[in-house]
mmCIF file as gemmi writes it, N, C-alpha and C atoms, coordinates in Angstrom:
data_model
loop_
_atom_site.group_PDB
_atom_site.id
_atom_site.type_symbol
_atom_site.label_atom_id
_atom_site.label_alt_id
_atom_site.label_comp_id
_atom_site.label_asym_id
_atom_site.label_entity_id
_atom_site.label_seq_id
_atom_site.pdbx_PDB_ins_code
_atom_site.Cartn_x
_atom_site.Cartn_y
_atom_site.Cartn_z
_atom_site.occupancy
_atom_site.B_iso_or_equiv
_atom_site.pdbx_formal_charge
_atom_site.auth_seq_id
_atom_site.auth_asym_id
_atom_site.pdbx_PDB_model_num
ATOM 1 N N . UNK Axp A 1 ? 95.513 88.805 107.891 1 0 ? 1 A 1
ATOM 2 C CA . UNK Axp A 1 ? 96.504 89.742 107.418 1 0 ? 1 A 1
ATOM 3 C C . UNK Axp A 1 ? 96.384 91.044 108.222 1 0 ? 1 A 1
ATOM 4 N N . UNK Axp A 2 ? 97.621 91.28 108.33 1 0 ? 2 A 1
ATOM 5 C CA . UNK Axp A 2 ? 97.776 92.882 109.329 1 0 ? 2 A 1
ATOM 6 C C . UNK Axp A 2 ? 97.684 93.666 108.167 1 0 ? 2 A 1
ATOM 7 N N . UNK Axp A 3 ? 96.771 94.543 108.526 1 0 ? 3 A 1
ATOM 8 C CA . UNK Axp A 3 ? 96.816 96.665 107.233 1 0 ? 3 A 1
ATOM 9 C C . UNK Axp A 3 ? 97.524 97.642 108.334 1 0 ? 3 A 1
ATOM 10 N N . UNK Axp A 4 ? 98.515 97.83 107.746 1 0 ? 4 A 1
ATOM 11 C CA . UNK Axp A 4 ? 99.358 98.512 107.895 1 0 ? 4 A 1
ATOM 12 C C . UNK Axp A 4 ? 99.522 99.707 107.146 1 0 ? 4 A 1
ATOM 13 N N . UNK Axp A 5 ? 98.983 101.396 107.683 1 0 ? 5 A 1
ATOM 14 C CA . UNK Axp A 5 ? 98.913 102.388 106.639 1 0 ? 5 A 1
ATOM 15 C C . UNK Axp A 5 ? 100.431 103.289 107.459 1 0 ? 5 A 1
ATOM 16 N N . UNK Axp A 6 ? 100.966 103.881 106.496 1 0 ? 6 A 1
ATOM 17 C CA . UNK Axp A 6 ? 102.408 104.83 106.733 1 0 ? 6 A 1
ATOM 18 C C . UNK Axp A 6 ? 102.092 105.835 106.035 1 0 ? 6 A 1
ATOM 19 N N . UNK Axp A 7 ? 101.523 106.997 107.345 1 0 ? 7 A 1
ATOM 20 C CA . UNK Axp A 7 ? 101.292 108.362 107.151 1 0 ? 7 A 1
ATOM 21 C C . UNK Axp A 7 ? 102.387 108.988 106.698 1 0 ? 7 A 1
ATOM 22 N N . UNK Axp A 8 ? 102.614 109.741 105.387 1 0 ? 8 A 1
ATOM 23 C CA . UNK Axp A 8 ? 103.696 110.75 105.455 1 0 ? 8 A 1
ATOM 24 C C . UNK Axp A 8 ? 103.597 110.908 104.384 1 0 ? 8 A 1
ATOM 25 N N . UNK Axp A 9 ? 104.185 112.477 103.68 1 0 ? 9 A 1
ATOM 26 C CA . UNK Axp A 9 ? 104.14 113.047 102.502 1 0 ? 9 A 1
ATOM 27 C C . UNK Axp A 9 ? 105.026 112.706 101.757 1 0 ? 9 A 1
ATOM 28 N N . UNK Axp A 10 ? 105.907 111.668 101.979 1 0 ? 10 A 1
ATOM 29 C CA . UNK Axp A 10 ? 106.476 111.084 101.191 1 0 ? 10 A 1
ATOM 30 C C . UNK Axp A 10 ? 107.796 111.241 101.12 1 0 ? 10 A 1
ATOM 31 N N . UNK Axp A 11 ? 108.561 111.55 102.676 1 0 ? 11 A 1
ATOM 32 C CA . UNK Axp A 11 ? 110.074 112.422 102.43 1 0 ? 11 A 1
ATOM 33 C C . UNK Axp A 11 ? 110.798 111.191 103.349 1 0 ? 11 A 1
ATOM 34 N N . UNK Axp A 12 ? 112.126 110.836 103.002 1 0 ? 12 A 1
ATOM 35 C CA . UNK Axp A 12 ? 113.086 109.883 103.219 1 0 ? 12 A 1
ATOM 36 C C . UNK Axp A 12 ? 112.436 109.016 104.237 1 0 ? 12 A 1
ATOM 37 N N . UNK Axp A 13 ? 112.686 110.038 105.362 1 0 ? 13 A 1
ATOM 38 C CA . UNK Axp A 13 ? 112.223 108.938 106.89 1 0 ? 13 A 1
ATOM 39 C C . UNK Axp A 13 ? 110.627 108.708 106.627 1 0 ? 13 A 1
ATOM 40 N N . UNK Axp A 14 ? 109.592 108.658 106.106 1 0 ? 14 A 1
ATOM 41 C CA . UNK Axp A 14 ? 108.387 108.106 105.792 1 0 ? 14 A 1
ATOM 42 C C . UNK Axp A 14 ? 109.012 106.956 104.957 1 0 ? 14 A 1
ATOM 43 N N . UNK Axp A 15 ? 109.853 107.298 103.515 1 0 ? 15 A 1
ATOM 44 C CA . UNK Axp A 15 ? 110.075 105.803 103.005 1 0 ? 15 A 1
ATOM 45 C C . UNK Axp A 15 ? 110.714 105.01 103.418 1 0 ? 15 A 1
ATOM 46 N N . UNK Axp A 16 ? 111.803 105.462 104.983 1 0 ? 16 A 1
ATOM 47 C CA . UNK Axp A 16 ? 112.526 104.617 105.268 1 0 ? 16 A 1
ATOM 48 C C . UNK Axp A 16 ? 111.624 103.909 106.299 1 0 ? 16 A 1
ATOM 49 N N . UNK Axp A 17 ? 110.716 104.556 106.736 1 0 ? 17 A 1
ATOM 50 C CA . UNK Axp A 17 ? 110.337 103.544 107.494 1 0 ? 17 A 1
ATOM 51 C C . UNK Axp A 17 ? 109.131 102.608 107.182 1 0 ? 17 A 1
ATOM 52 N N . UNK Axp A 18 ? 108.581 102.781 105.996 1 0 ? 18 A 1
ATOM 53 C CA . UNK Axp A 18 ? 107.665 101.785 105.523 1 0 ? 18 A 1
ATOM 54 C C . UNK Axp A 18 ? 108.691 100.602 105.057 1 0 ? 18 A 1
ATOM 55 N N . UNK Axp A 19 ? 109.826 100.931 104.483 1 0 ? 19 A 1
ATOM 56 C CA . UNK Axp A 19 ? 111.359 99.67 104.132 1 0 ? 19 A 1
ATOM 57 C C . UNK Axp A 19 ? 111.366 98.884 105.155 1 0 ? 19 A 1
ATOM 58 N N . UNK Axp A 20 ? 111.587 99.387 106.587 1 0 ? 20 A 1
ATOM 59 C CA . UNK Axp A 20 ? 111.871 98.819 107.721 1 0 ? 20 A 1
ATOM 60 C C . UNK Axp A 20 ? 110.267 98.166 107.85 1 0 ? 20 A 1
ATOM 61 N N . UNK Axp A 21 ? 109.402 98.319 108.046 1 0 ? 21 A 1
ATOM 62 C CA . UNK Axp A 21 ? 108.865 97.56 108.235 1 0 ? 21 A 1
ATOM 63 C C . UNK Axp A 21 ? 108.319 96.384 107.362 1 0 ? 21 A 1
ATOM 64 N N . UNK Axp A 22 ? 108.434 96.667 106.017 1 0 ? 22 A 1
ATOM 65 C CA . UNK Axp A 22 ? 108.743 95.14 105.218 1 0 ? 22 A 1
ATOM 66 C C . UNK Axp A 22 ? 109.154 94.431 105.636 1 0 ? 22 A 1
ATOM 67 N N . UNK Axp A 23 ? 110.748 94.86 105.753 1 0 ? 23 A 1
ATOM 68 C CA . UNK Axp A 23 ? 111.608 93.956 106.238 1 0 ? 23 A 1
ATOM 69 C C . UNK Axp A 23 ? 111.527 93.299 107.645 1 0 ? 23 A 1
ATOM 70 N N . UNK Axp A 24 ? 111.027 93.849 108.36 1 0 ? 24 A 1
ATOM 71 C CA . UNK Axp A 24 ? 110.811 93.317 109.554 1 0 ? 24 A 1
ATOM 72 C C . UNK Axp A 24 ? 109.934 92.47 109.174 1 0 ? 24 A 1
ATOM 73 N N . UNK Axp A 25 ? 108.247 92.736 108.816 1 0 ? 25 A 1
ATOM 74 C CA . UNK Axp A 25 ? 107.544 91.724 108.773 1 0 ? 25 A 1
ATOM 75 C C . UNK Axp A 25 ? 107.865 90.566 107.952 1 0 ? 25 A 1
ATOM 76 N N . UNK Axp A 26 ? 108.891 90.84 106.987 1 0 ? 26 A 1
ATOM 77 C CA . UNK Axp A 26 ? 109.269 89.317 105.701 1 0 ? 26 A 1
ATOM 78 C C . UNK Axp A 26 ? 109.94 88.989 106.499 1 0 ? 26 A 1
ATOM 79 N N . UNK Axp A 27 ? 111.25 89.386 107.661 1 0 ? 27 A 1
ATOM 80 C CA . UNK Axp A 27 ? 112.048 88.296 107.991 1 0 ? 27 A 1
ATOM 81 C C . UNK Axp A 27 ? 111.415 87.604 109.274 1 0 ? 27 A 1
ATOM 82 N N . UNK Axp A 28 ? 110.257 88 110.253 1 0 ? 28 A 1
ATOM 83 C CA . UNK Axp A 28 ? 109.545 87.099 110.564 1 0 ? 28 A 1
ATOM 84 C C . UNK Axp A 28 ? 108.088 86.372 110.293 1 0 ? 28 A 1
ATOM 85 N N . UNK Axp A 29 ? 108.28 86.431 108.839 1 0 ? 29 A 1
ATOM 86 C CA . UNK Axp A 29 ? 106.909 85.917 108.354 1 0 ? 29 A 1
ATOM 87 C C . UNK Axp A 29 ? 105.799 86.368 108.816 1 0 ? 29 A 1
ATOM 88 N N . UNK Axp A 30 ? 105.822 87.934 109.065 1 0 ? 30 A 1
ATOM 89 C CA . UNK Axp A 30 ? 104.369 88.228 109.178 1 0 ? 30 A 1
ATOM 90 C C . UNK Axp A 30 ? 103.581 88.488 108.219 1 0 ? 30 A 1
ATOM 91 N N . UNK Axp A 31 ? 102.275 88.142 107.84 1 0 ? 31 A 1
ATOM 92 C CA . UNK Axp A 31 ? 101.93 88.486 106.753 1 0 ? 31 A 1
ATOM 93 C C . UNK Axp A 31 ? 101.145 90.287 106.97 1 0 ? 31 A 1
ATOM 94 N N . UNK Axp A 32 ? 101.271 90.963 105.868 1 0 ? 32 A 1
ATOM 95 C CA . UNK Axp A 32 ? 100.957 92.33 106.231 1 0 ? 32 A 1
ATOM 96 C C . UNK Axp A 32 ? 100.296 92.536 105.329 1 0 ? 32 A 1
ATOM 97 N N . UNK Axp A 33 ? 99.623 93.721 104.869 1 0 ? 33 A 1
ATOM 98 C CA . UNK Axp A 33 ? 99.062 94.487 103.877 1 0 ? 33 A 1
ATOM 99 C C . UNK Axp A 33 ? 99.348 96.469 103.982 1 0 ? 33 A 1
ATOM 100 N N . UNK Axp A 34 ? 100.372 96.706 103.288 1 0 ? 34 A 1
ATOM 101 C CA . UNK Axp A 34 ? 100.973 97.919 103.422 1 0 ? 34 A 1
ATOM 102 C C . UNK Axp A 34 ? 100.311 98.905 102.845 1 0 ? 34 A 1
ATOM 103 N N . UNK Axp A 35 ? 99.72 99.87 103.086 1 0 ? 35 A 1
ATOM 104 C CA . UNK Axp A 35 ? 99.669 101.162 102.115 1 0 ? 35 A 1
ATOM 105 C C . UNK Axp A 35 ? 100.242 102.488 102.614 1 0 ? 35 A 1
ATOM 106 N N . UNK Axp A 36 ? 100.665 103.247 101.558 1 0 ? 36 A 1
ATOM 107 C CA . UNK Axp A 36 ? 101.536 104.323 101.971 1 0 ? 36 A 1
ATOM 108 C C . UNK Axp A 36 ? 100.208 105.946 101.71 1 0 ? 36 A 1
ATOM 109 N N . UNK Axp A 37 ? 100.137 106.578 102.537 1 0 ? 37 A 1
ATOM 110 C CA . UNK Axp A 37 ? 98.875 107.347 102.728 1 0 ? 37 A 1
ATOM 111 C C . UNK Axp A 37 ? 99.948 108.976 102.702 1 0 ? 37 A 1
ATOM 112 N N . UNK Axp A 38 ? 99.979 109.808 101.511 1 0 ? 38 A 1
ATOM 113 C CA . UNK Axp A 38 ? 100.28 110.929 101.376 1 0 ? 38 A 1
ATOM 114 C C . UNK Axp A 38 ? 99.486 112.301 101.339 1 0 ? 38 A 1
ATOM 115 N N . UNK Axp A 39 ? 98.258 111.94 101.419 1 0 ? 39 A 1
ATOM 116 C CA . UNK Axp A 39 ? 97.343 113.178 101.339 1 0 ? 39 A 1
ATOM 117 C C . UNK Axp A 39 ? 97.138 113.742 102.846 1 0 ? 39 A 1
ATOM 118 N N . UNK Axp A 40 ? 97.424 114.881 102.601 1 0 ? 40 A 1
ATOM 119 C CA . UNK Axp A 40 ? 97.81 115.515 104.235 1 0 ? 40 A 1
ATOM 120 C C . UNK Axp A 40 ? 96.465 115.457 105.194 1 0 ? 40 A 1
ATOM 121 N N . UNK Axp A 41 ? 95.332 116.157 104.343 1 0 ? 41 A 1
ATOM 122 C CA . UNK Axp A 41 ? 93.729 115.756 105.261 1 0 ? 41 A 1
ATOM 123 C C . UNK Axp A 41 ? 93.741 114.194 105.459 1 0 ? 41 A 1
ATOM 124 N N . UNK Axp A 42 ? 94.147 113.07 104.672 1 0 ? 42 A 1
ATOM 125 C CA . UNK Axp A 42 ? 94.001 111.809 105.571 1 0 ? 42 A 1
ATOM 126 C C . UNK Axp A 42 ? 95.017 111.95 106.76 1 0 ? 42 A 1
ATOM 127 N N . UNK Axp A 43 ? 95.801 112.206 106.742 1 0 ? 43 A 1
ATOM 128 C CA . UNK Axp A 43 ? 96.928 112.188 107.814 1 0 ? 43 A 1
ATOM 129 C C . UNK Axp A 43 ? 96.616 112.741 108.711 1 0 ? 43 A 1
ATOM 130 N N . UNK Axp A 44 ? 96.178 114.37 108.549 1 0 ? 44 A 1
ATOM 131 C CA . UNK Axp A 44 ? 95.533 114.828 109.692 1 0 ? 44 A 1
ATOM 132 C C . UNK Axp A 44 ? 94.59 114.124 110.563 1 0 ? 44 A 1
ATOM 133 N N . UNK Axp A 45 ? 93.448 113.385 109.599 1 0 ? 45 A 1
ATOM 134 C CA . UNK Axp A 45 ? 92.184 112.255 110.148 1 0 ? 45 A 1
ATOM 135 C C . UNK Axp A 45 ? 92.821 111.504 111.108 1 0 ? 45 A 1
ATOM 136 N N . UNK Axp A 46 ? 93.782 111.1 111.352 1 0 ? 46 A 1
ATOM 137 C CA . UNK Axp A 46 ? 94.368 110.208 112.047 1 0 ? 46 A 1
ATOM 138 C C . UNK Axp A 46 ? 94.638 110.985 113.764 1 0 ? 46 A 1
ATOM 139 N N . UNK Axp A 47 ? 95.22 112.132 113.676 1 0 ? 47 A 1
ATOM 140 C CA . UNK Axp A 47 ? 95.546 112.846 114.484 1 0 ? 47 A 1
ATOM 141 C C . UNK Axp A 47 ? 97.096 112.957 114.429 1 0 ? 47 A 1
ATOM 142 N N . UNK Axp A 48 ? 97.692 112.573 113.619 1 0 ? 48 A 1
ATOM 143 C CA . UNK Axp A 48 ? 99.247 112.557 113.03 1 0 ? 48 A 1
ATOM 144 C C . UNK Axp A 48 ? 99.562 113.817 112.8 1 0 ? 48 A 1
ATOM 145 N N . UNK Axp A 49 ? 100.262 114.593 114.209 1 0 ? 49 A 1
ATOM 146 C CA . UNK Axp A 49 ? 101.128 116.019 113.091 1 0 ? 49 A 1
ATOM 147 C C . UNK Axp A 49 ? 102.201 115.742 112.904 1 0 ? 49 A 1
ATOM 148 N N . UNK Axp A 50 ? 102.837 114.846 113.372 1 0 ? 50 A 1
ATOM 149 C CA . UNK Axp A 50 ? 104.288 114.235 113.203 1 0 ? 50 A 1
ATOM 150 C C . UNK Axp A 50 ? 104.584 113.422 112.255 1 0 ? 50 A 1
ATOM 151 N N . UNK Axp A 51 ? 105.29 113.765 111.441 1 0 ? 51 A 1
ATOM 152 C CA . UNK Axp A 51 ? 105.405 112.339 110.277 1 0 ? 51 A 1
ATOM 153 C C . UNK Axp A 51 ? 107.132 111.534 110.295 1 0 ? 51 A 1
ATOM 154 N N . UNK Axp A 52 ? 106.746 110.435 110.504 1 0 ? 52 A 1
ATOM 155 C CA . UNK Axp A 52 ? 106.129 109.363 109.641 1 0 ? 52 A 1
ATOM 156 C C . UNK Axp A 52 ? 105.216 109.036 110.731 1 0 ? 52 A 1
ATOM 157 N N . UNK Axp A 53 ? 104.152 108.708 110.477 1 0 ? 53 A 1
ATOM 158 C CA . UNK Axp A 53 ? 102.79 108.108 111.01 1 0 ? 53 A 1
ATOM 159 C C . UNK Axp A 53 ? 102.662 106.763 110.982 1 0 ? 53 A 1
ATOM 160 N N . UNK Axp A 54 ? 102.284 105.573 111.826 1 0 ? 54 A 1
ATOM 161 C CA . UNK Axp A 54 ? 102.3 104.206 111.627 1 0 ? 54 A 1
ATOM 162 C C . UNK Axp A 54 ? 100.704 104.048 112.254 1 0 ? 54 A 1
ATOM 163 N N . UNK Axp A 55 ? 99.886 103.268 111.085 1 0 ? 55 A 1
ATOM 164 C CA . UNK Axp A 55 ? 99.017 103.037 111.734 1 0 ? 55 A 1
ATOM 165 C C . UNK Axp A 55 ? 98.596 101.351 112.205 1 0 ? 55 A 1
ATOM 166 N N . UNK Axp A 56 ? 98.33 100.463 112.857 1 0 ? 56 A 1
ATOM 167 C CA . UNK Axp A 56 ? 98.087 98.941 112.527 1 0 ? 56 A 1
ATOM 168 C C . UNK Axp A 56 ? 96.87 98.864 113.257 1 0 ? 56 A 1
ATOM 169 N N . UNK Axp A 57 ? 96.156 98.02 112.361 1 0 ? 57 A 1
ATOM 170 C CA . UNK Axp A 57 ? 94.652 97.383 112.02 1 0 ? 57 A 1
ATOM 171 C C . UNK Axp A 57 ? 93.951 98.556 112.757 1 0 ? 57 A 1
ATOM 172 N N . UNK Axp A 58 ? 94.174 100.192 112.542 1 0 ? 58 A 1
ATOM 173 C CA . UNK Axp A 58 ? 93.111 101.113 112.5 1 0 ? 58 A 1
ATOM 174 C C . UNK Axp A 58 ? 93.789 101.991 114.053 1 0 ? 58 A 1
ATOM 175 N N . UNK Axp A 59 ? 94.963 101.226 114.792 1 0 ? 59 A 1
ATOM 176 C CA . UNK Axp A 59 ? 95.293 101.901 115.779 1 0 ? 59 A 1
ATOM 177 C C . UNK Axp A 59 ? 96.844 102.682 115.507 1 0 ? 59 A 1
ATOM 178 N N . UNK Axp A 60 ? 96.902 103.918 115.849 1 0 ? 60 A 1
ATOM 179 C CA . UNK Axp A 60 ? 98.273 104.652 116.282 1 0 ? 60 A 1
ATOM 180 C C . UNK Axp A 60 ? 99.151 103.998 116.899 1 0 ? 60 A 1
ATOM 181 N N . UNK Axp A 61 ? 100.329 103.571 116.122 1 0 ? 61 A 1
ATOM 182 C CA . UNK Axp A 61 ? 101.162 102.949 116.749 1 0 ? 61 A 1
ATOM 183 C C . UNK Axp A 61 ? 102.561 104.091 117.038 1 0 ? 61 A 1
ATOM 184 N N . UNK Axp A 62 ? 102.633 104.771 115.553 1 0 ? 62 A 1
ATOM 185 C CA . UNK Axp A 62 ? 104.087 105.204 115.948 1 0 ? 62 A 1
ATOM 186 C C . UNK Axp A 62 ? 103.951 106.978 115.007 1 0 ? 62 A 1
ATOM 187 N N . UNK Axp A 63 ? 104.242 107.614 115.814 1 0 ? 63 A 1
ATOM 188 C CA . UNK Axp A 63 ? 104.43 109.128 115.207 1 0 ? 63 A 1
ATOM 189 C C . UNK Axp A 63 ? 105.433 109.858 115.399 1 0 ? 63 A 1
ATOM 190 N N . UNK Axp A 64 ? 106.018 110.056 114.131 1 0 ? 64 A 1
ATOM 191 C CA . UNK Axp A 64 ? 107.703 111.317 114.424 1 0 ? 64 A 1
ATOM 192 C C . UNK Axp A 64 ? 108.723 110.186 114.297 1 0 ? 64 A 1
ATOM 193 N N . UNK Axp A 65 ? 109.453 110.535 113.544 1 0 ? 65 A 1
ATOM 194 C CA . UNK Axp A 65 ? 110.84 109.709 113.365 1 0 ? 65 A 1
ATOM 195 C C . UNK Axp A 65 ? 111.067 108.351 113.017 1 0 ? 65 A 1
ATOM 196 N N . UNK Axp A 66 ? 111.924 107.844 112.676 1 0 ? 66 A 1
ATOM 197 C CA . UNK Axp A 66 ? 112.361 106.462 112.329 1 0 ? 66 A 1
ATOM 198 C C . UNK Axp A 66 ? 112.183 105.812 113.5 1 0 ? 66 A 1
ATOM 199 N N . UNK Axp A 67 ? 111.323 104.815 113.51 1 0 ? 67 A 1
ATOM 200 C CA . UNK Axp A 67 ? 111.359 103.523 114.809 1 0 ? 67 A 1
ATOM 201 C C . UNK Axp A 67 ? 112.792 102.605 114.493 1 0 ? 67 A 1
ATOM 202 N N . UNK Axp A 68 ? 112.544 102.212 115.341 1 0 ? 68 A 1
ATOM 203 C CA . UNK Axp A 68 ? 113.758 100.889 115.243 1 0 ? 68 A 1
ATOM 204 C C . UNK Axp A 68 ? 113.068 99.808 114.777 1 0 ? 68 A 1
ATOM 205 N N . UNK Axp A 69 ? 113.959 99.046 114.535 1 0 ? 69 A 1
ATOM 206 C CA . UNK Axp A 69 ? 112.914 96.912 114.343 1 0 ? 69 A 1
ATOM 207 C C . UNK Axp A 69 ? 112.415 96.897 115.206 1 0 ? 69 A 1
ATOM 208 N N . UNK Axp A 70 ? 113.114 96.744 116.645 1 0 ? 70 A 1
ATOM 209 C CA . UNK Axp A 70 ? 112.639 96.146 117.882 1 0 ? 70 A 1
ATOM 210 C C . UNK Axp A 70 ? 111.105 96.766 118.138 1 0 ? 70 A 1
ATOM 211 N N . UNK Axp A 71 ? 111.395 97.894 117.721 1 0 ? 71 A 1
ATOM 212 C CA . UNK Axp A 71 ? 109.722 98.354 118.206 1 0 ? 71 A 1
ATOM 213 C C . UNK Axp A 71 ? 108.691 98.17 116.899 1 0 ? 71 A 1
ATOM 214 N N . UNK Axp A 72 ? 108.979 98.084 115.668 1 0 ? 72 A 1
ATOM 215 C CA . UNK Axp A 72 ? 108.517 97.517 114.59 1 0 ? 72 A 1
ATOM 216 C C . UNK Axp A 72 ? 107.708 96.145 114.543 1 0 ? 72 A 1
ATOM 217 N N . UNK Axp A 73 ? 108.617 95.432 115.576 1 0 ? 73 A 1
ATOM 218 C CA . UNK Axp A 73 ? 108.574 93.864 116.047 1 0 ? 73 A 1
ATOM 219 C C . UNK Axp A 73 ? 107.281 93.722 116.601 1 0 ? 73 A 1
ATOM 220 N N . UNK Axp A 74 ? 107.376 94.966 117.779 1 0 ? 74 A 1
ATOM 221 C CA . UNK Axp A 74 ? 106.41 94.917 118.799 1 0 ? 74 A 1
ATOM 222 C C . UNK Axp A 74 ? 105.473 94.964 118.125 1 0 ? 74 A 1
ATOM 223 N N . UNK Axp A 75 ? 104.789 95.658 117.573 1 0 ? 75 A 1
ATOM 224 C CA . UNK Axp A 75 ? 103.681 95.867 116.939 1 0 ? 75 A 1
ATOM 225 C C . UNK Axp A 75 ? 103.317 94.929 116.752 1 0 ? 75 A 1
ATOM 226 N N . UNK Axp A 76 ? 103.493 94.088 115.894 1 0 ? 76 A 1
ATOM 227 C CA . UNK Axp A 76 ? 103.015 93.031 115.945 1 0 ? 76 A 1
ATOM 228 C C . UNK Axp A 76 ? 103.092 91.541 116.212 1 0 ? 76 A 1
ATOM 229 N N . UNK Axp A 77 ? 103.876 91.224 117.184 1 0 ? 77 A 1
ATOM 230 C CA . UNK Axp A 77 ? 104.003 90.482 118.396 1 0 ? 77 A 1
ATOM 231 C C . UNK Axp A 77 ? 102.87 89.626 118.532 1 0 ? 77 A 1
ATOM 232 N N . UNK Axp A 78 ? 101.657 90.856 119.376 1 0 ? 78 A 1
ATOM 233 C CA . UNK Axp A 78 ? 100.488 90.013 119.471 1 0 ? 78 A 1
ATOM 234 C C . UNK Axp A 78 ? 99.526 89.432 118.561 1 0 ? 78 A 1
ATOM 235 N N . UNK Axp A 79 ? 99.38 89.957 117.327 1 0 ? 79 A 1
ATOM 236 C CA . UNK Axp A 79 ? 98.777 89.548 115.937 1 0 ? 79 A 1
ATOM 237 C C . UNK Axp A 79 ? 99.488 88.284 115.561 1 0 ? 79 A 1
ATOM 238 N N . UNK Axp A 80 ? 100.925 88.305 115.458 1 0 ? 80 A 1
ATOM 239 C CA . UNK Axp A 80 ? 101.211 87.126 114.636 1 0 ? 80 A 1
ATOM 240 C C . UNK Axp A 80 ? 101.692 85.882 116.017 1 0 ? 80 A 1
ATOM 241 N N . UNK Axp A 81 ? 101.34 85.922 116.948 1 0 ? 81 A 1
ATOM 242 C CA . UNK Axp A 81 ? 102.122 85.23 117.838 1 0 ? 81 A 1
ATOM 243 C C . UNK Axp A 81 ? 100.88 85.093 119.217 1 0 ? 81 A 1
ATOM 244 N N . UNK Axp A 82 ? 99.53 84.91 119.078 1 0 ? 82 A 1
ATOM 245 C CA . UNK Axp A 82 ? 98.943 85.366 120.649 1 0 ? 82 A 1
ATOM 246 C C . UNK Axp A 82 ? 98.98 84.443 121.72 1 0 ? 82 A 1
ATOM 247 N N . UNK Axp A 83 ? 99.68 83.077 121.519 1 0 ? 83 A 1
ATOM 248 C CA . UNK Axp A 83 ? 99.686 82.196 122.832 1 0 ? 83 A 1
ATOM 249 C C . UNK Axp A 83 ? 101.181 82.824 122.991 1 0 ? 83 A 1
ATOM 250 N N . UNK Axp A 84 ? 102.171 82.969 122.03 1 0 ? 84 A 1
ATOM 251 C CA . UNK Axp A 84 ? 103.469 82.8 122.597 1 0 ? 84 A 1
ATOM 252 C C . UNK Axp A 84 ? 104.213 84.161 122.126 1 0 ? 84 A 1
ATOM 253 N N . UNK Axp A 85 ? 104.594 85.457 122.865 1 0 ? 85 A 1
ATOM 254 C CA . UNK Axp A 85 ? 104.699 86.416 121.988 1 0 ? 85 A 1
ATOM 255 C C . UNK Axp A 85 ? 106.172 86.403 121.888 1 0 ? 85 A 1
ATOM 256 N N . UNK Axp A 86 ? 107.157 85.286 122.314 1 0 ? 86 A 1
ATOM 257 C CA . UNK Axp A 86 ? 108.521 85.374 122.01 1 0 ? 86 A 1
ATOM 258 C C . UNK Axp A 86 ? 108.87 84.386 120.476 1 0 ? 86 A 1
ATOM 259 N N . UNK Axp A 87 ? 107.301 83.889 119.985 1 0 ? 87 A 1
ATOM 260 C CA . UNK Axp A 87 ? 107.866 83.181 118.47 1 0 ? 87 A 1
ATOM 261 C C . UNK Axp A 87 ? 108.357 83.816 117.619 1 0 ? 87 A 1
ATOM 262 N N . UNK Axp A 88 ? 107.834 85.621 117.17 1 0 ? 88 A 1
ATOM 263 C CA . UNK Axp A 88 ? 108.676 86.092 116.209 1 0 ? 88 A 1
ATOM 264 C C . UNK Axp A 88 ? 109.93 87.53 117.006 1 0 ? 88 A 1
């Protein structure tokens, strides 16, 4: 299972983009483990001044603004897919 933490204090584009990435991971069957992280000293820990914050399995993936799917996708590409990264 991918842990997936979404830095942000909790304002639209933080919830919109923890949505988007549900949805991304349910419609290609990735399995995930989500938590949504609002306390500003964890966020800072990260090195996140930009929010929404994306973190996967402990690495910085995405800081500042709504991602798209496509790059949502990417993320985890190589986790759910490592011989073939065009299966999901």
């Amino acid at each position: 299972m991918i842990e997936v933490k979404v830095l942000g204090t909790g304002c639209a584009n933080c919830k919109a983009t923890q949505k988007l990435i549900e949805k991304v991971c349910s419609d290609n069957a990735i399995p995930i483990s989500i938590e949504k992280i609002e306390d500003t000293a964890q966020i800072m820990s990260y090195g996140i001044m930009s929010t929404p914050g994306v973190v996967v399995d402990g690495k910085i993936a995405h800081a500042g603004g709504i991602p798209d799917a496509k790059t949502v996708l990417s993320w985890f590409k190589s986790q759910c897919c490592p011989t073939d990264n065009d299966c999901c």
